[in-house]
């Protein structure tokens, strides 16, 4: 359960919070909560960042376009063999360790992303098959 917290922000920070919240179409308190949570996660996992995308906000390796769920999915596809996953993805041991550590802390979040990608892939294949049948 969420507990209330009172804090003071500088006028500049408050103005930027309201501006960014308006751009995202969410209440300022919701954005503040998300930013605090993500900031704490990044402090615990320095190689992890967050970004928006078509499927929503997600964790990724900072400085790359690689999502954490993607790396975890490859590790699974390699039967848990991290070395094989490194070779397949071209990522370093540090990158893989960062992804695995984040996954260890937030497995439900990453598992949900992996599952959502699996479902999207199945839908895409189903729609592609339907289009092929309709064209014949």
mmCIF file of C-alpha atoms in Angstrom:
data_model
loop_
_atom_site.group_PDB
_atom_site.id
_atom_site.type_symbol
_atom_site.label_atom_id
_atom_site.label_comp_id
_atom_site.label_asym_id
_atom_site.label_seq_id
_atom_site.Cartn_x
_atom_site.Cartn_y
_atom_site.Cartn_z
ATOM 1 C CA UNK A 1 0.000 0.000 0.000
ATOM 2 C CA UNK A 2 1.274 3.465 -0.845
ATOM 3 C CA UNK A 3 2.040 5.835 2.001
ATOM 4 C CA UNK A 4 1.872 9.623 1.641
ATOM 5 C CA UNK A 5 5.077 11.628 1.552
ATOM 6 C CA UNK A 6 5.358 15.378 1.679
ATOM 7 C CA UNK A 7 8.332 17.021 -0.006
ATOM 8 C CA UNK A 8 9.352 20.369 -1.348
ATOM 9 C CA UNK A 9 10.582 20.936 -4.884
ATOM 10 C CA UNK A 10 12.267 23.994 -6.292
ATOM 11 C CA UNK A 11 10.072 26.174 -8.483
ATOM 12 C CA UNK A 12 12.095 25.064 -11.515
ATOM 13 C CA UNK A 13 11.731 21.331 -10.724
ATOM 14 C CA UNK A 14 8.019 21.731 -10.039
ATOM 15 C CA UNK A 15 7.510 23.609 -13.308
ATOM 16 C CA UNK A 16 9.375 20.887 -15.251
ATOM 17 C CA UNK A 17 7.353 18.182 -13.479
ATOM 18 C CA UNK A 18 4.069 19.819 -14.479
ATOM 19 C CA UNK A 19 5.299 20.360 -18.046
ATOM 20 C CA UNK A 20 6.454 16.753 -18.501
ATOM 21 C CA UNK A 21 3.283 15.384 -16.905
ATOM 22 C CA UNK A 22 1.182 17.447 -19.303
ATOM 23 C CA UNK A 23 3.191 16.135 -22.281
ATOM 24 C CA UNK A 24 2.596 12.559 -21.132
ATOM 25 C CA UNK A 25 -1.042 13.197 -20.272
ATOM 26 C CA UNK A 26 -0.701 11.981 -16.687
ATOM 27 C CA UNK A 27 -1.106 13.653 -13.295
ATOM 28 C CA UNK A 28 2.081 15.239 -11.918
ATOM 29 C CA UNK A 29 1.948 12.996 -8.821
ATOM 30 C CA UNK A 30 1.907 9.886 -11.056
ATOM 31 C CA UNK A 31 4.962 11.107 -12.947
ATOM 32 C CA UNK A 32 6.732 12.008 -9.700
ATOM 33 C CA UNK A 33 6.035 8.543 -8.280
ATOM 34 C CA UNK A 34 7.363 6.866 -11.431
ATOM 35 C CA UNK A 35 10.471 9.041 -11.546
ATOM 36 C CA UNK A 36 11.284 8.369 -7.901
ATOM 37 C CA UNK A 37 10.808 4.623 -8.350
ATOM 38 C CA UNK A 38 12.913 4.554 -11.514
ATOM 39 C CA UNK A 39 15.573 6.752 -9.932
ATOM 40 C CA UNK A 40 15.880 4.350 -7.009
ATOM 41 C CA UNK A 41 16.067 1.395 -9.396
ATOM 42 C CA UNK A 42 18.816 3.123 -11.417
ATOM 43 C CA UNK A 43 20.717 3.835 -8.218
ATOM 44 C CA UNK A 44 20.576 0.126 -7.366
ATOM 45 C CA UNK A 45 21.270 -0.932 -10.972
ATOM 46 C CA UNK A 46 23.531 1.753 -12.519
ATOM 47 C CA UNK A 47 23.629 0.224 -16.012
ATOM 48 C CA UNK A 48 19.839 0.227 -16.296
ATOM 49 C CA UNK A 49 17.737 3.050 -17.719
ATOM 50 C CA UNK A 50 14.110 3.460 -18.722
ATOM 51 C CA UNK A 51 12.521 4.547 -21.971
ATOM 52 C CA UNK A 52 9.108 4.927 -23.543
ATOM 53 C CA UNK A 53 8.100 2.899 -26.536
ATOM 54 C CA UNK A 54 5.112 1.591 -28.414
ATOM 55 C CA UNK A 55 4.540 -1.056 -25.740
ATOM 56 C CA UNK A 56 5.011 1.355 -22.849
ATOM 57 C CA UNK A 57 7.843 2.207 -20.532
ATOM 58 C CA UNK A 58 10.523 -0.415 -20.091
ATOM 59 C CA UNK A 59 13.943 -1.106 -18.611
ATOM 60 C CA UNK A 60 16.924 -1.164 -20.968
ATOM 61 C CA UNK A 61 20.709 -1.139 -20.895
ATOM 62 C CA UNK A 62 21.808 2.473 -20.727
ATOM 63 C CA UNK A 63 23.477 3.716 -23.875
ATOM 64 C CA UNK A 64 21.892 0.993 -25.981
ATOM 65 C CA UNK A 65 18.525 0.224 -27.481
ATOM 66 C CA UNK A 66 18.557 -3.210 -25.856
ATOM 67 C CA UNK A 67 15.697 -3.980 -23.486
ATOM 68 C CA UNK A 68 16.346 -6.128 -20.431
ATOM 69 C CA UNK A 69 13.526 -8.482 -21.334
ATOM 70 C CA UNK A 70 15.181 -9.149 -24.700
ATOM 71 C CA UNK A 71 18.412 -10.252 -23.062
ATOM 72 C CA UNK A 72 16.596 -12.439 -20.538
ATOM 73 C CA UNK A 73 14.601 -14.019 -23.363
ATOM 74 C CA UNK A 74 17.832 -14.873 -25.205
ATOM 75 C CA UNK A 75 19.387 -16.345 -22.053
ATOM 76 C CA UNK A 76 16.309 -18.563 -21.697
ATOM 77 C CA UNK A 77 16.436 -19.544 -25.380
ATOM 78 C CA UNK A 78 20.064 -20.558 -24.795
ATOM 79 C CA UNK A 79 19.006 -22.822 -21.939
ATOM 80 C CA UNK A 80 20.440 -20.474 -19.319
ATOM 81 C CA UNK A 81 23.886 -20.467 -20.968
ATOM 82 C CA UNK A 82 24.998 -16.872 -20.463
ATOM 83 C CA UNK A 83 28.122 -17.332 -22.589
ATOM 84 C CA UNK A 84 26.000 -18.513 -25.533
ATOM 85 C CA UNK A 85 23.628 -15.579 -25.013
ATOM 86 C CA UNK A 86 26.599 -13.193 -25.001
ATOM 87 C CA UNK A 87 27.834 -14.637 -28.271
ATOM 88 C CA UNK A 88 24.364 -14.480 -29.844
ATOM 89 C CA UNK A 89 23.674 -10.880 -28.759
ATOM 90 C CA UNK A 90 27.187 -9.479 -28.940
ATOM 91 C CA UNK A 91 26.753 -8.092 -25.412
ATOM 92 C CA UNK A 92 29.519 -8.082 -22.817
ATOM 93 C CA UNK A 93 29.590 -10.053 -19.574
ATOM 94 C CA UNK A 94 28.947 -6.769 -17.746
ATOM 95 C CA UNK A 95 25.824 -6.126 -19.828
ATOM 96 C CA UNK A 96 24.515 -9.630 -19.207
ATOM 97 C CA UNK A 97 25.297 -9.439 -15.491
ATOM 98 C CA UNK A 98 23.445 -6.105 -15.284
ATOM 99 C CA UNK A 99 20.414 -7.589 -17.062
ATOM 100 C CA UNK A 100 20.435 -10.684 -14.863
ATOM 101 C CA UNK A 101 20.752 -8.603 -11.684
ATOM 102 C CA UNK A 102 17.834 -6.401 -12.722
ATOM 103 C CA UNK A 103 15.804 -9.485 -13.594
ATOM 104 C CA UNK A 104 16.639 -10.955 -10.194
ATOM 105 C CA UNK A 105 15.214 -7.845 -8.529
ATOM 106 C CA UNK A 106 12.149 -7.423 -10.804
ATOM 107 C CA UNK A 107 11.302 -10.829 -12.323
ATOM 108 C CA UNK A 108 7.544 -10.219 -12.622
ATOM 109 C CA UNK A 109 8.096 -7.051 -14.670
ATOM 110 C CA UNK A 110 10.502 -8.765 -17.073
ATOM 111 C CA UNK A 111 8.473 -11.984 -17.307
ATOM 112 C CA UNK A 112 5.404 -9.917 -18.262
ATOM 113 C CA UNK A 113 7.387 -8.218 -21.058
ATOM 114 C CA UNK A 114 8.672 -11.548 -22.373
ATOM 115 C CA UNK A 115 5.133 -12.948 -22.355
ATOM 116 C CA UNK A 116 3.705 -9.839 -24.053
ATOM 117 C CA UNK A 117 6.315 -10.187 -26.810
ATOM 118 C CA UNK A 118 5.467 -13.876 -27.250
ATOM 119 C CA UNK A 119 1.751 -13.067 -27.592
ATOM 120 C CA UNK A 120 2.449 -10.228 -30.041
ATOM 121 C CA UNK A 121 4.584 -12.583 -32.131
ATOM 122 C CA UNK A 122 1.834 -15.190 -32.215
ATOM 123 C CA UNK A 123 -0.726 -12.558 -33.249
ATOM 124 C CA UNK A 124 1.574 -11.311 -35.984
ATOM 125 C CA UNK A 125 2.061 -14.816 -37.357
ATOM 126 C CA UNK A 126 -1.690 -15.460 -37.155
ATOM 127 C CA UNK A 127 -2.500 -12.214 -39.008
ATOM 128 C CA UNK A 128 0.166 -12.979 -41.616
ATOM 129 C CA UNK A 129 -1.310 -16.448 -42.154
ATOM 130 C CA UNK A 130 -4.838 -14.996 -42.437
ATOM 131 C CA UNK A 131 -3.627 -12.474 -45.055
ATOM 132 C CA UNK A 132 -2.010 -15.250 -47.079
ATOM 133 C CA UNK A 133 -5.203 -17.299 -47.016
ATOM 134 C CA UNK A 134 -7.310 -14.315 -48.083
ATOM 135 C CA UNK A 135 -5.033 -13.535 -51.001
ATOM 136 C CA UNK A 136 -5.424 -17.046 -52.469
#
